[in-house]
Each structure stands twice: as C-alpha cells, then as structure tokens.
Tab-separated table of C-alpha atoms in Angstrom:
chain	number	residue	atom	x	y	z
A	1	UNK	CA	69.925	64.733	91.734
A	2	UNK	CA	69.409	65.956	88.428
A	3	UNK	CA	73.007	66.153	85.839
A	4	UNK	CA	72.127	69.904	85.559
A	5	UNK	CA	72.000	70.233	89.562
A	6	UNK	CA	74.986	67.714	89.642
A	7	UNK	CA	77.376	70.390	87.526
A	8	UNK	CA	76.366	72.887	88.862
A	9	UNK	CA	77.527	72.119	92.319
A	10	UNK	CA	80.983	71.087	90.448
A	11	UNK	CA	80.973	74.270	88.952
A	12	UNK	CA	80.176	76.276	92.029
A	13	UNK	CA	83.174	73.956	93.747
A	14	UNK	CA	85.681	74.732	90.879
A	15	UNK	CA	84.750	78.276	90.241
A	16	UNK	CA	84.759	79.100	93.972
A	17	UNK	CA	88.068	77.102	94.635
A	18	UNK	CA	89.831	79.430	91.868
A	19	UNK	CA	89.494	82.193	92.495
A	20	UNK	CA	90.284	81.698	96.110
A	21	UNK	CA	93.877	79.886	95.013
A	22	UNK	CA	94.278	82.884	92.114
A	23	UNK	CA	94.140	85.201	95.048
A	24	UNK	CA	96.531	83.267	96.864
A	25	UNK	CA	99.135	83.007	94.387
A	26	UNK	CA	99.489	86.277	93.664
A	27	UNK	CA	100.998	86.692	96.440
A	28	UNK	CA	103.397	84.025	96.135
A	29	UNK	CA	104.902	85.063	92.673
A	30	UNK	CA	105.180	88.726	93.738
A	31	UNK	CA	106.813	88.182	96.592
A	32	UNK	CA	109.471	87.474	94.769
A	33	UNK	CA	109.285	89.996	91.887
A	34	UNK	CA	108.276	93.034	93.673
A	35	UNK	CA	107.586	92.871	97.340
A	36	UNK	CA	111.474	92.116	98.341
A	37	UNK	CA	112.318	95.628	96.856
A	38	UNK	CA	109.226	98.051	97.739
A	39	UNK	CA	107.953	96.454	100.751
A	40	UNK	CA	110.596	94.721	102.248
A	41	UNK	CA	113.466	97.050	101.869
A	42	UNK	CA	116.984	95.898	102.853
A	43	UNK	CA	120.443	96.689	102.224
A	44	UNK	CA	121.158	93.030	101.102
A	45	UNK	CA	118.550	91.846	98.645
A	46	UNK	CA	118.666	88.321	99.706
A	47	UNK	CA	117.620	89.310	103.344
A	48	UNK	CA	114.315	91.371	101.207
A	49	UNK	CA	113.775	88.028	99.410
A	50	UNK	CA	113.815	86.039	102.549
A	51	UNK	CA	111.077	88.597	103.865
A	52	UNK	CA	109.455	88.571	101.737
A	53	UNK	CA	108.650	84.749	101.746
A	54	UNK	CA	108.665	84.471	105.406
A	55	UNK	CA	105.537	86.606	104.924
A	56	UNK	CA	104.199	84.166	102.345
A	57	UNK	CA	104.921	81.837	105.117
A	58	UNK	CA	103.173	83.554	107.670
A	59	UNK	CA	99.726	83.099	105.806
A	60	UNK	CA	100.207	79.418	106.270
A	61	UNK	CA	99.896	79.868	109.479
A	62	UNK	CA	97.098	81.375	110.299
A	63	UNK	CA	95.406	79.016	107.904
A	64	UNK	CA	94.912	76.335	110.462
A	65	UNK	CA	93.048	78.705	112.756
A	66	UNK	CA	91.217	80.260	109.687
A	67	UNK	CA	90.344	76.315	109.254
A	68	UNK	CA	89.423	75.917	112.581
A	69	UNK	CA	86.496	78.759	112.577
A	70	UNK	CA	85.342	77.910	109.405
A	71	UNK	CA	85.054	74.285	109.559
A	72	UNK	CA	83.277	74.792	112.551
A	73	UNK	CA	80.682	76.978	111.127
A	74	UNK	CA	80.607	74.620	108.341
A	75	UNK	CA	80.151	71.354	110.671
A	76	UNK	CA	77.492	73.218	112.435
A	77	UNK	CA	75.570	75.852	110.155
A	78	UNK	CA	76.333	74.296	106.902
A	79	UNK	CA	78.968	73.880	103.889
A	80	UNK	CA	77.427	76.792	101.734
A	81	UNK	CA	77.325	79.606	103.990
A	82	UNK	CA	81.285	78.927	105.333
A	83	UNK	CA	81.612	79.387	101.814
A	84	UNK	CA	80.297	82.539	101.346
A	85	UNK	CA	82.080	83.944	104.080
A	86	UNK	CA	85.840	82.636	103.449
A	87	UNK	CA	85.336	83.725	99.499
A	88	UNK	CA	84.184	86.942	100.476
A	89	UNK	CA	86.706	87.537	103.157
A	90	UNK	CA	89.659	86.637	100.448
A	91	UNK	CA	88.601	88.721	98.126
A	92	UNK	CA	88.402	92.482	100.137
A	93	UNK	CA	92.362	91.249	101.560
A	94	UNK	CA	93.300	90.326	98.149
A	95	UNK	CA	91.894	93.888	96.221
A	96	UNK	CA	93.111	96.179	99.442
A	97	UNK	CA	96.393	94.872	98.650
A	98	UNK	CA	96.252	96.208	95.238
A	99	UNK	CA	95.671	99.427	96.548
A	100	UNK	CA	98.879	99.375	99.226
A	101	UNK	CA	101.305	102.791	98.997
A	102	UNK	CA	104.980	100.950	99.515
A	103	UNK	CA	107.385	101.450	102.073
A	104	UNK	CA	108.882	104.438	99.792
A	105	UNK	CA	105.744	106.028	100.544
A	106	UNK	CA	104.732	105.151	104.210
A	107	UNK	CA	107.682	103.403	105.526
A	108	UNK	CA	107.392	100.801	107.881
A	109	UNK	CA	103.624	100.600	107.828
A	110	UNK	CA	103.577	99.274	104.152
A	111	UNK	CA	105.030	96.166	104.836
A	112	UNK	CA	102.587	95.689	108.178
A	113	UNK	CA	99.520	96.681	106.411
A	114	UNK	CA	100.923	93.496	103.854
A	115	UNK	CA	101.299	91.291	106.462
A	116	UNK	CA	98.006	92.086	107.948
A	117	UNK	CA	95.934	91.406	104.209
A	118	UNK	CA	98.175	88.276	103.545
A	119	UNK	CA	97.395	86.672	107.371
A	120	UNK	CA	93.596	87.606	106.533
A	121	UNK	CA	93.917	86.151	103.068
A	122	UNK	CA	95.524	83.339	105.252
A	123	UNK	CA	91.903	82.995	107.365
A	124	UNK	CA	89.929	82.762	104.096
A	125	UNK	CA	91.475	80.068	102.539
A	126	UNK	CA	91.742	78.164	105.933
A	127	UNK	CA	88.512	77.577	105.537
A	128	UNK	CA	87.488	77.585	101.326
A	129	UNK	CA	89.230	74.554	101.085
A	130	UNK	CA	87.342	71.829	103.121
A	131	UNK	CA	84.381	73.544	102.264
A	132	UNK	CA	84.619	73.725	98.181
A	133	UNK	CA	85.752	69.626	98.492
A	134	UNK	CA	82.640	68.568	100.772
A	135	UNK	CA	80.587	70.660	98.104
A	136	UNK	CA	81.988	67.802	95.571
A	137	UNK	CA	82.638	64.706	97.424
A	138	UNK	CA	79.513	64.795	99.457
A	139	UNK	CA	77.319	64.906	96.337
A	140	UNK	CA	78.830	62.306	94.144
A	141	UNK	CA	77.680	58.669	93.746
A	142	UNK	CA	79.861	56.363	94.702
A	143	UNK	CA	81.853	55.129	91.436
A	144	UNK	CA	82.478	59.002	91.013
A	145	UNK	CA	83.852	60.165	94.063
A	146	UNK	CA	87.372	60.667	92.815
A	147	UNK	CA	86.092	62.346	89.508
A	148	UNK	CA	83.992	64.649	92.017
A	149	UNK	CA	86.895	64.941	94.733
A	150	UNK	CA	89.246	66.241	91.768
A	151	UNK	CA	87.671	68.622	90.711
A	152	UNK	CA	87.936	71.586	93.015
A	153	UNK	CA	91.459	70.301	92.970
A	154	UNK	CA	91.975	71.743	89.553
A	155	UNK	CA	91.310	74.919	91.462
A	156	UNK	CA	94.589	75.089	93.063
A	157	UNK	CA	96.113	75.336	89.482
A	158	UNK	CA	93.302	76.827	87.664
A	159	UNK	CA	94.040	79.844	89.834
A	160	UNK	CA	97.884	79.472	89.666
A	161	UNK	CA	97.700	79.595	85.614
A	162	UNK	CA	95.251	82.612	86.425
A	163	UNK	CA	97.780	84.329	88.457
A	164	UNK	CA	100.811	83.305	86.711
A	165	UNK	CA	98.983	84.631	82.828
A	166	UNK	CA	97.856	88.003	84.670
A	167	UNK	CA	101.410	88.804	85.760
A	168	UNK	CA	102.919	87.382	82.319
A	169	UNK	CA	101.342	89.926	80.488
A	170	UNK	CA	102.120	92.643	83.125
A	171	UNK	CA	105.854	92.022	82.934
A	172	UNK	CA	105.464	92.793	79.700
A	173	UNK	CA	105.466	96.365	80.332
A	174	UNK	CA	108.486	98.106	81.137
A	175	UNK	CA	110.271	97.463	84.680
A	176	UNK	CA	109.108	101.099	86.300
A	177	UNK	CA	105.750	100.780	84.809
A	178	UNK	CA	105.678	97.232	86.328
A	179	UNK	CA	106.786	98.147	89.520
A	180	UNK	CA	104.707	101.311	89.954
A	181	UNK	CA	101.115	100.147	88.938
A	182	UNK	CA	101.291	97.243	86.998
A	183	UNK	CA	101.829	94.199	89.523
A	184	UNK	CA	98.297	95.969	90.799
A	185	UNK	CA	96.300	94.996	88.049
A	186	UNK	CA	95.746	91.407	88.964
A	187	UNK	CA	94.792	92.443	92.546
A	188	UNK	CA	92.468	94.650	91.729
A	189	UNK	CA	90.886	92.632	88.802
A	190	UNK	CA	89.993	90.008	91.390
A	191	UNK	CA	87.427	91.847	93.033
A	192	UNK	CA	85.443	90.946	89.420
A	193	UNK	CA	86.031	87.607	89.983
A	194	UNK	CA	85.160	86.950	93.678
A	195	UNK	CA	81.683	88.540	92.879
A	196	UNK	CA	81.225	85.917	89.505
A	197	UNK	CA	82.006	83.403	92.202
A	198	UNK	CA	79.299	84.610	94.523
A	199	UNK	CA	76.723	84.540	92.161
A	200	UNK	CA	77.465	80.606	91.401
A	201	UNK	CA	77.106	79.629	94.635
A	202	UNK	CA	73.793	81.315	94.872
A	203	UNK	CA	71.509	78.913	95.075
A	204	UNK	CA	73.473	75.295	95.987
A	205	UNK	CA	71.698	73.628	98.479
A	206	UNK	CA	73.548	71.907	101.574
A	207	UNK	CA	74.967	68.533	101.330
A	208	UNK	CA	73.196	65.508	101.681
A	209	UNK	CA	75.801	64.204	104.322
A	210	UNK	CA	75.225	67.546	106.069
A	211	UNK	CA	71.657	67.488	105.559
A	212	UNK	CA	71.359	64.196	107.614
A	213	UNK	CA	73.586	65.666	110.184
A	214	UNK	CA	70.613	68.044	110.758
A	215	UNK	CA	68.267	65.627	110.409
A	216	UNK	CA	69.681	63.241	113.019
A	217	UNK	CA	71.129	66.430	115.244
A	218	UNK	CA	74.178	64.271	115.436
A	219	UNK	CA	76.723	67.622	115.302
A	220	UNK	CA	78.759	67.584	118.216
A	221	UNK	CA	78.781	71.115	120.308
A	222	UNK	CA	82.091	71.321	119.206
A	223	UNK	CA	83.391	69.917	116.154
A	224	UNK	CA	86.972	70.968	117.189
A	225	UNK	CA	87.201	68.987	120.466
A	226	UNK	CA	85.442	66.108	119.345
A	227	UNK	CA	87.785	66.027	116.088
A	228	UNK	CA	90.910	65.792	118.066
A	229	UNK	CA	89.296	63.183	121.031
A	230	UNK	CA	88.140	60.470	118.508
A	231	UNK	CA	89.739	61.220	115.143
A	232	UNK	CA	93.091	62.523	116.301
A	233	UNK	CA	94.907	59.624	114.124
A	234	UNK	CA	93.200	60.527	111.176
A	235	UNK	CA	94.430	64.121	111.661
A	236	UNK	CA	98.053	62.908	111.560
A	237	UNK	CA	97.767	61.247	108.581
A	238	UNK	CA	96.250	63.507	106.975
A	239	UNK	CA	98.879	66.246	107.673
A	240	UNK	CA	101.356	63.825	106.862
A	241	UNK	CA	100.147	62.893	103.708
A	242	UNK	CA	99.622	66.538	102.632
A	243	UNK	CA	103.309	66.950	103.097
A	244	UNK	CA	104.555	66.006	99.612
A	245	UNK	CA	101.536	67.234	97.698
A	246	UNK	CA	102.345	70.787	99.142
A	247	UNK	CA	106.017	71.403	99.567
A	248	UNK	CA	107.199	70.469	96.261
A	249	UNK	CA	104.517	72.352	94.471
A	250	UNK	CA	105.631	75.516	95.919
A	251	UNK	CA	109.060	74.399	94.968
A	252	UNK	CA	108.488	73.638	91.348
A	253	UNK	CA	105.818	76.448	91.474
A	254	UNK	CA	107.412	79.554	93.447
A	255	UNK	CA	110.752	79.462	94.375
A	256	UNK	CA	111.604	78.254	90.709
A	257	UNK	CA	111.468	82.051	89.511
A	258	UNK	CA	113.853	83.392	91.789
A	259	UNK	CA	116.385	80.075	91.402
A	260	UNK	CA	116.360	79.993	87.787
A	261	UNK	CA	116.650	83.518	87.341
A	262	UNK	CA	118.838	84.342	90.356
A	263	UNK	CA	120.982	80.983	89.687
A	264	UNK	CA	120.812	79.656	86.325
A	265	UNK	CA	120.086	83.190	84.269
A	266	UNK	CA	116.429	82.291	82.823
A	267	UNK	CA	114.626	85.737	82.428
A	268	UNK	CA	111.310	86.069	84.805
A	269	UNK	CA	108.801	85.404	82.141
A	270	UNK	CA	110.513	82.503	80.670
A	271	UNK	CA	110.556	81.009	84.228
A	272	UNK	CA	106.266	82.065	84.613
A	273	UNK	CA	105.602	80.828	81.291
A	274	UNK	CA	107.591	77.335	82.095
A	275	UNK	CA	104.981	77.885	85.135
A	276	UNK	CA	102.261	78.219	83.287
A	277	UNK	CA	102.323	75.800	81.061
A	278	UNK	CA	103.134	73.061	84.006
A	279	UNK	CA	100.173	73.695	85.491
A	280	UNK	CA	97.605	74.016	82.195
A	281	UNK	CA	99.086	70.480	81.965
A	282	UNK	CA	98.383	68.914	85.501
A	283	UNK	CA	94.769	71.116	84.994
A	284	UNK	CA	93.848	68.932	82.262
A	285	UNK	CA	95.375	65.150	84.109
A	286	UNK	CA	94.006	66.149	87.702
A	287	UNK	CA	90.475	64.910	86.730
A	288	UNK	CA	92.013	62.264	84.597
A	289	UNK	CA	93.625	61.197	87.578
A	290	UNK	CA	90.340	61.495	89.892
A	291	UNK	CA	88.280	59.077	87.181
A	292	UNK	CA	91.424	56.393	87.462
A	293	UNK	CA	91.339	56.498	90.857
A	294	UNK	CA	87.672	55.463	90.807
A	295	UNK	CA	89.318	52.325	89.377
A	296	UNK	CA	92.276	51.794	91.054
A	297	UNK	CA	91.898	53.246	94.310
A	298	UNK	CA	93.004	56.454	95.867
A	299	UNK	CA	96.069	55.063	97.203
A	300	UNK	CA	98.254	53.202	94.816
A	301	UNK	CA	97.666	56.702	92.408
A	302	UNK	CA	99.128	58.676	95.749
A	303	UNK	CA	101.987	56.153	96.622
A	304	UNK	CA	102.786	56.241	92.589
A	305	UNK	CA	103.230	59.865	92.999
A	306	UNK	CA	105.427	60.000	95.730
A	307	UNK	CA	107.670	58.067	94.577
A	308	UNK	CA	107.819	59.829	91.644
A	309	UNK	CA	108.878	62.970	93.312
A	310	UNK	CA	111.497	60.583	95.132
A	311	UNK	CA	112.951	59.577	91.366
A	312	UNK	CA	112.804	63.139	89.964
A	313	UNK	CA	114.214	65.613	92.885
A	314	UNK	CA	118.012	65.409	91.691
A	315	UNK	CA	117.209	65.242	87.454
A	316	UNK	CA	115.271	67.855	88.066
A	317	UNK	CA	117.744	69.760	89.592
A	318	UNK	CA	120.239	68.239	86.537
A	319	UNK	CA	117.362	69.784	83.901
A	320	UNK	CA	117.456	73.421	85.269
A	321	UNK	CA	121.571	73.373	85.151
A	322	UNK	CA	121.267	72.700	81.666
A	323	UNK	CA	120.962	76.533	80.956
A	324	UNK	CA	118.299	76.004	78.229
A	325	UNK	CA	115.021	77.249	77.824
A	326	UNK	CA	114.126	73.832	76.690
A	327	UNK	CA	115.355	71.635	79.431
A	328	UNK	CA	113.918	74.388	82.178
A	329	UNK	CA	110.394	73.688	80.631
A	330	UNK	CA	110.541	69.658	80.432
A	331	UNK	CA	111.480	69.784	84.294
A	332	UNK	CA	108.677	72.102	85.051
A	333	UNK	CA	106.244	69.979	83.166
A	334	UNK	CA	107.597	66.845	84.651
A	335	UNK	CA	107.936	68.190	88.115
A	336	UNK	CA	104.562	70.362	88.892
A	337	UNK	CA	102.398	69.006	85.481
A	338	UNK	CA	103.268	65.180	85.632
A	339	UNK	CA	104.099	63.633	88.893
A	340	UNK	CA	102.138	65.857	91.215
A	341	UNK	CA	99.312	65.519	89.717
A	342	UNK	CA	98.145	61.862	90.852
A	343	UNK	CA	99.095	63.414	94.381
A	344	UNK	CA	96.677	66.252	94.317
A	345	UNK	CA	93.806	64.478	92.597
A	346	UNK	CA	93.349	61.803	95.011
A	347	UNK	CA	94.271	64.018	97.935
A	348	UNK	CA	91.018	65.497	99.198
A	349	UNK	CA	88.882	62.535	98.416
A	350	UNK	CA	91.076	60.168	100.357
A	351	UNK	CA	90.770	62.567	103.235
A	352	UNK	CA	86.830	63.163	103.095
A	353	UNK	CA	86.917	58.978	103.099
A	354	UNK	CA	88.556	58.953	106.823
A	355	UNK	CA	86.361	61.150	108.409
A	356	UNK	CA	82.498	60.385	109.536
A	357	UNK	CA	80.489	63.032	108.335
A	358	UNK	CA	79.320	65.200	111.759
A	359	UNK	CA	83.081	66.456	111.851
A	360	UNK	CA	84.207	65.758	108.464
A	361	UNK	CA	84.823	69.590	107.686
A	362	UNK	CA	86.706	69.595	110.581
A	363	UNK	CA	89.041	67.191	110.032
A	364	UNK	CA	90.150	67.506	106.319
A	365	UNK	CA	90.576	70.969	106.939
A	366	UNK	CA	92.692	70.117	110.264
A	367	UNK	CA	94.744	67.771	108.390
A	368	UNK	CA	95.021	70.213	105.178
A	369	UNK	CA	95.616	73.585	106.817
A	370	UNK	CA	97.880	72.046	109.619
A	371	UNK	CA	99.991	69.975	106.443
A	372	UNK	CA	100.365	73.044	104.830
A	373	UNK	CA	101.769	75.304	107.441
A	374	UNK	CA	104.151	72.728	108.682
A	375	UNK	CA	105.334	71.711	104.668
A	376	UNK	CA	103.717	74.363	101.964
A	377	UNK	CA	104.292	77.658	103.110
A	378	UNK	CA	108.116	77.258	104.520
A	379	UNK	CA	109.105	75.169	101.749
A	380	UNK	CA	110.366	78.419	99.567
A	381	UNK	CA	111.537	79.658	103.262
A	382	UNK	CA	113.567	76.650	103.505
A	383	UNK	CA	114.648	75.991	100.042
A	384	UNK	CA	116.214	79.743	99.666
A	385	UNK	CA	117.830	79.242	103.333
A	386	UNK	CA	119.216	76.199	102.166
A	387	UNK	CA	121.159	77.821	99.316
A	388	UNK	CA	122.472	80.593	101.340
A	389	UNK	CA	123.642	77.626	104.166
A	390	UNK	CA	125.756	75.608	101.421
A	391	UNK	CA	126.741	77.958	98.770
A	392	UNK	CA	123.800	78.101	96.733
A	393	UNK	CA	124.164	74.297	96.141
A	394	UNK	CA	120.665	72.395	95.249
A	395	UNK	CA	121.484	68.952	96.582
A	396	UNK	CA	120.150	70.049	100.103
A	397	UNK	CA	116.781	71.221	98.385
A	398	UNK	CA	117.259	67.867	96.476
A	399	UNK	CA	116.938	66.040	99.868
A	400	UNK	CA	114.633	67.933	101.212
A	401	UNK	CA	111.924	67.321	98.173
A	402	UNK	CA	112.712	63.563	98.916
A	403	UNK	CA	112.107	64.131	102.664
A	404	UNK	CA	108.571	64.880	101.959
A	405	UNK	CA	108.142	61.932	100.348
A	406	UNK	CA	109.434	59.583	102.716
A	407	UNK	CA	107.222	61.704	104.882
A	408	UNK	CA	104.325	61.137	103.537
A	409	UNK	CA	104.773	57.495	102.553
A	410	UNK	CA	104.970	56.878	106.141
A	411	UNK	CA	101.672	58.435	106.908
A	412	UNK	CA	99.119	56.493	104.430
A	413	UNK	CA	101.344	53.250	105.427
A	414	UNK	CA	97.994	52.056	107.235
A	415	UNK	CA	95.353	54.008	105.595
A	416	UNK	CA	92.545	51.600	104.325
A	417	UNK	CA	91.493	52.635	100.651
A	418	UNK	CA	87.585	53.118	101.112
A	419	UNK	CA	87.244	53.859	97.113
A	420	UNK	CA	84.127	51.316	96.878
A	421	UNK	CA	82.263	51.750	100.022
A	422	UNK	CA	79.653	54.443	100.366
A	423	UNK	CA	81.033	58.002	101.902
A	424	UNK	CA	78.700	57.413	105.199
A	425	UNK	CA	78.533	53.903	105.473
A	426	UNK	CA	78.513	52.470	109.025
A	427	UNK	CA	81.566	50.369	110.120
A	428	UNK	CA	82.516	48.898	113.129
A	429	UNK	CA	85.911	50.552	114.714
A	430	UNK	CA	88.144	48.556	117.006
A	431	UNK	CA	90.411	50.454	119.317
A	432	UNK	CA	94.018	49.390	120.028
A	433	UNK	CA	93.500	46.067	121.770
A	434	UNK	CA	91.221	44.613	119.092
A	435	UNK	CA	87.863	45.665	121.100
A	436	UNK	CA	84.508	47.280	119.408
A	437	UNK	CA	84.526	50.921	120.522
A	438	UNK	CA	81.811	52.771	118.787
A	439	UNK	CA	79.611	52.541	115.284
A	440	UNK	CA	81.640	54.936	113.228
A	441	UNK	CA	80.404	56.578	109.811
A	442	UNK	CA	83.064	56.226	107.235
C-alpha cells in the first residue's frame, strides 16, 4: 500500500475517532456545569449532580449493545460502512441535543428527550470504536502496529481537548448567557464536523484482514455467538484490562471540575484548562507510546502504567488539597497526560492481537464497550457517591483508582505479548488439558 493510501486510512481513523469522542464529551463536562440545574432540577443540588451523571452513566450502557450491532455489521458487511453508520448516528443525537428546550420550558420531558439523545449517542460510539482501530491495526505492517493501533487512540483526547476548548471559551461569557444559549454552541458546531469526517472516509477501502474474510467466506453467521463460544476468555481480559484505562480517566478528566471547584474552590475554567492541557500532553506521548511499544512490547508499557496509577492515586489527591492553581495543574498533567497514556496507547492494539480476524470486531468491541460500562461511565457515579458516603473525604476515591489497577493487573496476568508475530498468523491453540483444539488466527 502506497504511504499516501497508508495516511490516509490513519487520517480517516483519527479524524473519524474525534469527532465521535468530542461528541461524547460534551456531554460529560456539561453534565456537570449545566444539566444538574436546567435538566435535572432538584431541591438539593447534589441529588441534580448525581443525575445528572447517572445519565452520563446510562450511555455506557447501551454501548455494549450499540457494540454488539455494529461489530456485527462490521464482522459481516465490512469495517467502513459500520463506520459510516455509528459516525452518522452520533452526530444527529449530539446536534438535537443542542437544540433541547430545558425542563423550565417543557418539564419533565426535557430531561427524557436527554436521556433518549445521550443512550443513542451511547449506540454510536458502541460501535465507532472497534471499527476506527481495525481501520489502523489491520493495515499496518508488522513493526508498526502499535504506531498504527495508537493512533485513533489520540482520538479519545483529541476530542476531549476539542470539547473541553469549545466550552472554555463559552464560559467565558457571562453565567445567563452561558446557561441560556451558550453551552449550545459546541453541540451544534458538531454537525460541521461529523460531515468533514464523512467526507474522509469516502473512499477507504476494506481491510485486508477483512478482505480475506470474504475471500475465504470464513465469517461465522453470527459473530456474536461464536465470539462468546470460542473467545469468551479473551473477552474477560479484555474488559478487565480496560478497567484502569477508563475509570481513572473519567476521574482525572470529569469529575475533577465539580471536586475541585465544589471541594477545593478552583473556578470552572481553571479546572477545564488544567483539563485541557492534560490531555494536549498525553495527545502528543500516545503515539510516542504506540512506536515504543513496537519495541518493547504492548505489555510491559500497560503493566508500567498501572502501576503508575497505583503510585499516584493518594499524591494526587495530596496535589489538589494544595489549593493552588499550580499544584491542581501538575496533578492533572501527571494523572490524565503522563501515566495514562502508556495505558491507552497500547490498549487497542493489544486487544486486536487476541482476537482471529473473522470476529475480531466483535470481540475488541465486546471487551471495550462491556469494560467501559462496568468501570468508565460509573466511575464519576461512584466517585461523587463516595464523597457524600464519608464526608466528602477522597481516600475512598483514592482506593477505588487503585482498585482498577489491581483489577486490571490481574487480567493481562496471562496475556501472551504477540508484538512480533503477524496480526493473522496461524497458531496452534491448546485447550485446558494441554490438547490441540483448533488452528486459530492470531
């Protein structure tokens, strides 16, 4: 494949991967500016706050049965037109929501119609996920399959800095003009991008992995069933392992603006801008991360990282208490720029490396989407419950960062780094007592 071709399909993987997580995040950070107060209306603004992140939570899951339809059309129809679909489905949820009247205008509908967008929102990036990675990691040669795997990676926080710039400069406006039109913006805006991200993928042709599928009409019936009968281990890893790449982040990522403003006294752009630069950071070392990991293996960079996260959950806790601007930005950068990046860069190319290539849609995006439910979308939930259980103390949110670790630790315990063999190379698989089962592609 020609280098032109070659970035091109990184581009249409990064581009695509964006503007589906910008999307996404929006949600996230105005949950907690505006959506406890004009959607979720309550006497006690805590209980709006908690709403209003159990419907951020909600999203996550429906994502696993987003993942499931999806990865199904892609493991039988193809990689590119799944990805046409889940972009285009995120990006009418995400615009309509701009548009929303609040529950000052039509009462209890507002909040329904919100929960509706975000659970559809929740069914298009079920799906963009395994799809944008295969795009990658099924092109790349060999000794570049982490570079390749990274990339759409740095769409997670490509579209977090997106998100977290567009509202920066809204919340410059004054509070009423914020709260009446100006959290809209973004929302709106997206539309522009989703059809920019259209127009790149015009034009990729499928994977070869997929394209031998065809070829050898080696899809199962149904990718689902199959998925869960022969690779049901590999499923469990991979939701384990996605456990500390995806709680933390909304930690250091989300919840962060209403604990350092609620509990420490930061102002809300000081706390996005801390955000923002975090993630510019781990933007620019994600790929850095993917090329070492052609190196050193996908592994040791993931085990590295979660230890990390181990080391850092109390001093980052420490940092924030410090009251300064200063100290609030170093643990940011530390938390979400530094240590998870390793994590997320070896992530999806480590899980495209377990799974043989007739149902390898279908299992990353098991693995992903079911990891994230269980770990990503609760994890502001859980952190904010936490500090309303034990008087607003952070050692319990402390221990639960940790958790994930340990968590995940335990699930690549046995994974076999496959950084130097081809992605579809056959290899003999032995079941439980030792014996030869089946020729499995790897």
């Amino acid at each position: 494949m020609k280098d032109k071709d070659m970035r091109r399909v990184l581009i249409a993987s990064l581009v695509g991967s964006s503007i589906e997580w910008f999307d996404y995040f929006l949600y996230g950070t105005v949950a907690a500016l505006v959506f406890n107060t004009m959607f979720f209306v309550a006497e006690d603004p805590s209980i709006g706050l908690i709403l209003a992140y159990a419907s951020f939570a909600l999203s996550f899951f429906i994502r696993p049965l987003g993942g499931v339809i999806f990865s199904h059309i892609g493991d039988r129809i193809g990689r590119k037109k799944t990805l046409v679909l889940t972009l285009s489905l995120m990006g009418i949820a995400t615009f309509a929501m701009g548009l929303l009247p609040t529950y000052y205008a039509i009462g209890i509908w507002a909040p329904i119609l919100l929960i509706t967008l975000r659970l559809i929102q929740g069914l298009g990036i079920g799906g963009e996920w395994g799809g944008a990675m295969l795009l990658a990691v099924e092109y790349a040669p060999k000794d570049q399959r982490g570079f390749f795997g990274s990339v759409p990676q740095m769409g997670v926080t490509i579209g977090m800095v997106l998100g977290t710039l567009a509202l920066s400069v809204m919340t410059l406006l004054p509070e009423d003009a914020f709260m009446s039109w100006g959290w809209r913006v973004p929302f709106l805006l997206s539309a522009l991008l989703v059809i920019f991200g259209l127009w790149i993928r015009k034009g990729i042709e499928e994977t070869p992995s997929f394209k031998k599928v065809q070829a050898e009409g080696s899809a199962p019936k149904v990718p689902l069933v199959h998925t869960l009968k022969h690779h049901w281990r590999e499923v469990l890893i991979a939701v384990g392992a996605k456990v500390v790449e995806t709680a933390p982040f909304y930690i250091f990522g989300t919840f962060v603006v209403s604990y350092a403003t609620s509990n420490v006294g930061h102002t809300n752009s000081e706390v996005l801008n801390a955000v923002m630069v975090a993630t510019i950071i781990t933007t620019i070392l994600i790929p850095i991360m993917g090329k070492l990991s052609d190196k050193v293996g996908r592994k040791p960079l993931y085990i590295w990282g979660a230890v990390g996260m181990i080391l850092f959950a109390f001093p980052y806790f420490w940092m924030l208490h410090e009251g300064s601007n200063i100290m609030m930005f170093l643990a940011t950068i530390i938390g979400l720029g530094v240590i998870w990046a390793p994590i997320t860069a070896v992530l999806g190319t480590m899980f495209s490396e377990i799974f043989s290539a007739e149902v390898r849609y279908t299992g990353i995006t098991l693995g992903y989407q079911i990891g994230a439910a269980a770990a990503g979308g609760t994890a502001p939930l859980i952190a904010t419950a936490l500090l309303m259980q034990f008087n607003n103390s952070y050692v319990p949110v402390a221990l639960y960062i940790i958790f994930t670790a340990v968590v995940s630790l335990v699930a690549i315990w046995a994974v076999r780094d496959r950084s130097n063999q081809q992605l579809d190379e056959e290899t003999e698989v032995l079941d439980a007592k030792g014996k030869l089962t089946e020729k499995q592609l790897v």
